[in-house]
Amino acid sequence: MRINSSDKPKLKQKRGLWSPDEAHKLRDYIMNHGLGCWSLVPIHAGLQRSGKSCRLRWINYLRPGLKRDTFTLHEDDIILTLHGMLGNKWSQISQHLPGRTDNEIKNHWHSYLKKKVDKQTDSSLQSSEADGCRKLPKILFADWLSLDQFHEFQTSGQSLVSTGTCYYAFGSQTTVMNNIQDGSSYSFADSVDHLQLEYAHQHVESNFYDIISDVNTCQNFNNIDAAYYL
DNA sequence: AAGGCCTACAACCGCATGTAT
DNA sequence: AATACATGCGGTTGTAGGCCT
């Protein structure tokens, strides 16, 4: 909805941390009137804040259903996995973590997870250098596995591809490649140590590599790198 | 006890996109 | 089609509190 700028009184806008009183006003207003035009919310709620600031405060802290406790290992693992697939798409990542906001996940990433990943990358680089590991062709996993597909897979527990798949559990640092031969299937498990995704056939004509025919390549996967390299 | 440093988290800013006029 | 405005997103900054010297 567009608002005539002349209808909006110019208030001196407050910035910085929200007081409990401001939060109370905002919560009360939205609970009573519902979500509408954010630019009108501060006017009607009696707040000297921008609509943008109100929106952020509501989304990140006031709306119902938000978790305020610390991130679990399971949540950490989901973030690491999705970040490997999607990059800094915090809003998309947050869709897979009920009760968590994109801002919260972003902060958690920068304050904790990023360091963890950097540490692991350093150590894996050192070990791969020691092993004389060959360079692997690079593709972006997210390019072919869309978020929707992932979400469907996650919620239904169904396999993306039922046969001819290569299984890999990244995030848990455990490569599960033994099932390539017998073709058995995994569902998306709850446990941190069983966060598993399936890689579909990698066809040369679509610029992907056929990892089924190159088990050695699969076995060369190691934790974080696997999100980016096949 | 005081000051400096570090970390986690809250909030802001700029940009992109969508939509109504 | 052009414009103005709302909304959403990601990067960045600001700040409070804890820890260390």
Short mmCIF file of N, CA and C in Angstrom, two decimals, chain A residues 128-216:
data_model
loop_
_atom_site.label_atom_id
_atom_site.label_comp_id
_atom_site.label_asym_id
_atom_site.label_seq_id
_atom_site.Cartn_x
_atom_site.Cartn_y
_atom_site.Cartn_z
N SER A 128 45.41 -32.55 3.35
CA SER A 128 45.33 -32.90 1.93
C SER A 128 46.65 -32.59 1.22
N GLU A 129 47.31 -31.53 1.69
CA GLU A 129 48.62 -31.25 1.12
C GLU A 129 49.58 -32.38 1.45
N ALA A 130 49.45 -32.87 2.65
CA ALA A 130 50.32 -33.96 3.08
C ALA A 130 50.04 -35.22 2.26
N ASP A 131 48.77 -35.41 1.90
CA ASP A 131 48.38 -36.59 1.13
C ASP A 131 48.69 -36.45 -0.36
N GLY A 132 49.06 -35.24 -0.77
CA GLY A 132 49.26 -35.01 -2.18
C GLY A 132 47.96 -35.12 -2.95
N CYS A 133 46.88 -34.73 -2.32
CA CYS A 133 45.55 -34.86 -2.90
C CYS A 133 45.44 -34.04 -4.18
N ARG A 134 44.88 -34.64 -5.24
CA ARG A 134 44.74 -33.91 -6.50
C ARG A 134 43.61 -32.90 -6.43
N LYS A 135 43.72 -31.91 -7.28
CA LYS A 135 42.67 -30.89 -7.33
C LYS A 135 41.44 -31.47 -8.00
N LEU A 136 40.27 -31.17 -7.42
CA LEU A 136 39.02 -31.70 -7.95
C LEU A 136 38.29 -30.64 -8.75
N PRO A 137 37.57 -31.05 -9.80
CA PRO A 137 36.78 -30.09 -10.56
C PRO A 137 35.75 -29.44 -9.66
N LYS A 138 35.43 -28.20 -9.96
CA LYS A 138 34.62 -27.39 -9.05
C LYS A 138 33.23 -27.11 -9.64
N ILE A 139 32.21 -27.45 -8.91
CA ILE A 139 30.87 -27.00 -9.28
C ILE A 139 30.18 -26.51 -8.03
N LEU A 140 29.16 -25.71 -8.23
CA LEU A 140 28.38 -25.24 -7.09
C LEU A 140 27.19 -26.15 -6.90
N PHE A 141 27.17 -26.80 -5.76
CA PHE A 141 26.11 -27.76 -5.46
C PHE A 141 24.73 -27.11 -5.58
N ALA A 142 24.61 -25.91 -5.09
CA ALA A 142 23.30 -25.24 -5.09
C ALA A 142 22.79 -24.97 -6.49
N ASP A 143 23.70 -24.99 -7.48
CA ASP A 143 23.26 -24.73 -8.85
C ASP A 143 22.31 -25.80 -9.36
N TRP A 144 22.52 -27.01 -8.89
CA TRP A 144 21.65 -28.06 -9.43
C TRP A 144 20.67 -28.59 -8.43
N LEU A 145 20.95 -28.41 -7.17
CA LEU A 145 20.00 -28.84 -6.15
C LEU A 145 19.33 -27.60 -5.59
N SER A 146 18.12 -27.33 -6.05
CA SER A 146 17.46 -26.10 -5.61
C SER A 146 17.01 -26.23 -4.18
N LEU A 147 16.78 -25.10 -3.56
CA LEU A 147 16.33 -25.10 -2.17
C LEU A 147 15.00 -25.81 -2.03
N ASP A 148 14.11 -25.61 -3.01
CA ASP A 148 12.81 -26.25 -2.94
C ASP A 148 12.94 -27.75 -2.91
N GLN A 149 13.82 -28.25 -3.77
CA GLN A 149 14.02 -29.68 -3.81
C GLN A 149 14.54 -30.16 -2.47
N PHE A 150 15.44 -29.38 -1.93
CA PHE A 150 16.03 -29.74 -0.65
C PHE A 150 14.96 -29.75 0.44
N HIS A 151 14.11 -28.73 0.40
CA HIS A 151 13.08 -28.61 1.42
C HIS A 151 12.11 -29.79 1.34
N GLU A 152 11.73 -30.11 0.11
CA GLU A 152 10.82 -31.23 -0.10
C GLU A 152 11.44 -32.51 0.44
N PHE A 153 12.67 -32.67 0.11
CA PHE A 153 13.41 -33.83 0.55
C PHE A 153 13.48 -33.90 2.05
N GLN A 154 13.75 -32.73 2.66
CA GLN A 154 13.90 -32.69 4.10
C GLN A 154 12.60 -33.03 4.81
N THR A 155 11.49 -32.46 4.31
CA THR A 155 10.23 -32.61 5.02
C THR A 155 9.58 -33.96 4.75
N SER A 156 9.77 -34.47 3.56
CA SER A 156 9.10 -35.72 3.23
C SER A 156 9.91 -36.93 3.62
N GLY A 157 11.22 -36.74 3.74
CA GLY A 157 12.07 -37.88 4.04
C GLY A 157 12.27 -38.76 2.83
N GLN A 158 11.83 -38.28 1.68
CA GLN A 158 11.97 -39.07 0.46
C GLN A 158 13.32 -38.84 -0.19
N SER A 159 13.73 -39.81 -0.96
CA SER A 159 14.96 -39.67 -1.70
C SER A 159 14.74 -38.78 -2.91
N LEU A 160 15.74 -37.98 -3.25
CA LEU A 160 15.66 -37.19 -4.46
C LEU A 160 15.76 -38.12 -5.67
N VAL A 161 16.65 -39.04 -5.58
CA VAL A 161 16.84 -40.01 -6.64
C VAL A 161 16.93 -41.37 -5.97
N SER A 162 16.16 -42.31 -6.47
CA SER A 162 16.07 -43.56 -5.73
C SER A 162 17.17 -44.56 -6.08
N THR A 163 17.69 -44.46 -7.29
CA THR A 163 18.73 -45.42 -7.66
C THR A 163 19.92 -44.69 -8.23
N GLY A 164 21.02 -45.39 -8.24
CA GLY A 164 22.21 -44.85 -8.86
C GLY A 164 22.72 -43.61 -8.18
N THR A 165 22.61 -43.53 -6.89
CA THR A 165 23.01 -42.32 -6.18
C THR A 165 24.28 -42.53 -5.39
N CYS A 166 24.88 -41.44 -5.09
CA CYS A 166 26.10 -41.44 -4.30
C CYS A 166 25.78 -40.73 -2.99
N TYR A 167 25.96 -41.35 -1.88
CA TYR A 167 25.56 -40.77 -0.61
C TYR A 167 26.75 -40.12 0.08
N TYR A 168 26.44 -39.01 0.65
CA TYR A 168 27.52 -38.32 1.35
C TYR A 168 26.97 -37.54 2.51
N ALA A 169 27.55 -37.76 3.67
CA ALA A 169 27.09 -37.05 4.86
C ALA A 169 28.07 -35.95 5.17
N PHE A 170 27.79 -34.75 4.68
CA PHE A 170 28.71 -33.67 5.05
C PHE A 170 28.10 -32.91 6.20
N GLY A 171 28.95 -32.22 6.89
CA GLY A 171 28.50 -31.58 8.12
C GLY A 171 28.85 -32.45 9.30
N SER A 172 28.85 -33.72 9.10
CA SER A 172 29.20 -34.60 10.20
C SER A 172 30.62 -35.11 10.02
N GLN A 173 31.26 -34.66 8.98
CA GLN A 173 32.63 -35.05 8.66
C GLN A 173 32.73 -36.53 8.35
N THR A 174 31.63 -37.16 8.09
CA THR A 174 31.68 -38.59 7.81
C THR A 174 31.25 -38.84 6.38
N THR A 175 32.10 -39.37 5.59
CA THR A 175 31.74 -39.68 4.23
C THR A 175 31.09 -41.05 4.18
N VAL A 176 29.92 -41.10 3.57
CA VAL A 176 29.21 -42.37 3.48
C VAL A 176 29.13 -42.76 2.03
N MET A 177 30.12 -43.42 1.57
CA MET A 177 30.17 -43.76 0.16
C MET A 177 30.01 -45.25 -0.08
N ASN A 178 29.87 -45.98 0.99
CA ASN A 178 29.83 -47.42 0.85
C ASN A 178 28.57 -47.90 0.15
N ASN A 179 27.56 -47.04 0.12
CA ASN A 179 26.26 -47.46 -0.40
C ASN A 179 26.11 -47.29 -1.90
N ILE A 180 27.16 -46.80 -2.52
CA ILE A 180 27.07 -46.58 -3.96
C ILE A 180 26.76 -47.88 -4.68
N GLN A 181 27.42 -48.91 -4.24
CA GLN A 181 27.25 -50.17 -4.94
C GLN A 181 25.88 -50.80 -4.69
N ASP A 182 25.43 -50.82 -3.45
CA ASP A 182 24.19 -51.55 -3.19
C ASP A 182 22.94 -50.69 -3.41
N GLY A 183 23.13 -49.38 -3.59
CA GLY A 183 22.00 -48.53 -3.98
C GLY A 183 21.00 -48.30 -2.87
N SER A 184 21.34 -48.61 -1.64
CA SER A 184 20.39 -48.39 -0.56
C SER A 184 20.18 -46.89 -0.33
N SER A 185 19.08 -46.55 0.30
CA SER A 185 18.67 -45.16 0.39
C SER A 185 18.66 -44.66 1.83
N TYR A 186 18.91 -43.35 1.99
CA TYR A 186 18.83 -42.72 3.30
C TYR A 186 17.71 -41.70 3.31
N SER A 187 17.10 -41.54 4.44
CA SER A 187 16.18 -40.42 4.61
C SER A 187 16.90 -39.32 5.35
N PHE A 188 16.30 -38.14 5.38
CA PHE A 188 16.92 -37.02 6.07
C PHE A 188 16.74 -37.23 7.58
N ALA A 189 17.79 -37.52 8.25
CA ALA A 189 17.67 -37.87 9.65
C ALA A 189 17.79 -36.67 10.57
N ASP A 190 17.31 -36.82 11.77
CA ASP A 190 17.32 -35.72 12.72
C ASP A 190 18.68 -35.52 13.37
N SER A 191 19.38 -36.58 13.55
CA SER A 191 20.61 -36.50 14.32
C SER A 191 21.69 -35.74 13.59
N VAL A 192 22.50 -35.03 14.36
CA VAL A 192 23.63 -34.30 13.80
C VAL A 192 24.52 -35.23 13.01
N ASP A 193 24.76 -36.38 13.53
CA ASP A 193 25.70 -37.28 12.90
C ASP A 193 25.11 -38.01 11.71
N HIS A 194 23.85 -37.75 11.44
CA HIS A 194 23.24 -38.45 10.32
C HIS A 194 22.64 -37.50 9.29
N LEU A 195 23.15 -36.30 9.29
CA LEU A 195 22.67 -35.34 8.31
C LEU A 195 23.22 -35.75 6.96
N GLN A 196 22.33 -36.26 6.15
CA GLN A 196 22.81 -36.85 4.91
C GLN A 196 22.05 -36.34 3.71
N LEU A 197 22.75 -36.14 2.67
CA LEU A 197 22.12 -35.73 1.42
C LEU A 197 22.56 -36.68 0.33
N GLU A 198 21.75 -36.72 -0.68
CA GLU A 198 22.10 -37.57 -1.79
C GLU A 198 22.55 -36.71 -2.96
N TYR A 199 23.53 -37.17 -3.63
CA TYR A 199 23.96 -36.52 -4.85
C TYR A 199 23.41 -37.35 -6.01
N ALA A 200 22.75 -36.70 -6.90
CA ALA A 200 22.20 -37.41 -8.05
C ALA A 200 23.31 -37.77 -9.03
N HIS A 201 22.96 -38.54 -10.01
CA HIS A 201 23.89 -38.82 -11.08
C HIS A 201 24.47 -37.52 -11.63
N GLN A 202 25.71 -37.51 -11.85
CA GLN A 202 26.36 -36.32 -12.35
C GLN A 202 26.64 -36.53 -13.84
N HIS A 203 25.86 -35.93 -14.69
CA HIS A 203 25.99 -36.19 -16.11
C HIS A 203 26.93 -35.22 -16.79
N VAL A 204 27.76 -35.79 -17.61
CA VAL A 204 28.75 -34.97 -18.33
C VAL A 204 28.05 -33.95 -19.21
N GLU A 205 26.92 -34.35 -19.85
CA GLU A 205 26.26 -33.42 -20.76
C GLU A 205 25.71 -32.20 -20.05
N SER A 206 25.50 -32.29 -18.76
CA SER A 206 25.04 -31.11 -18.03
C SER A 206 26.20 -30.48 -17.26
N ASN A 207 27.40 -30.78 -17.72
CA ASN A 207 28.62 -30.23 -17.12
C ASN A 207 28.87 -30.72 -15.70
N PHE A 208 28.23 -31.82 -15.34
CA PHE A 208 28.51 -32.40 -14.04
C PHE A 208 29.32 -33.68 -14.26
N TYR A 209 29.97 -34.09 -13.23
CA TYR A 209 30.80 -35.28 -13.34
C TYR A 209 30.05 -36.50 -12.84
N ASP A 210 30.26 -37.58 -13.49
CA ASP A 210 29.61 -38.82 -13.09
C ASP A 210 30.39 -39.42 -11.93
N ILE A 211 29.91 -39.10 -10.74
CA ILE A 211 30.65 -39.55 -9.57
C ILE A 211 30.44 -41.02 -9.29
N ILE A 212 29.38 -41.57 -9.88
CA ILE A 212 29.16 -43.00 -9.67
C ILE A 212 30.29 -43.80 -10.29
N SER A 213 30.75 -43.30 -11.46
CA SER A 213 31.78 -44.05 -12.14
C SER A 213 33.17 -43.71 -11.62
N ASP A 214 33.21 -42.84 -10.67
CA ASP A 214 34.52 -42.45 -10.15
C ASP A 214 34.47 -42.46 -8.62
N VAL A 215 34.42 -43.65 -8.11
CA VAL A 215 34.30 -43.82 -6.66
C VAL A 215 35.50 -43.21 -5.95
N ASN A 216 36.65 -43.25 -6.60
CA ASN A 216 37.84 -42.69 -5.95
C ASN A 216 37.67 -41.20 -5.70
#
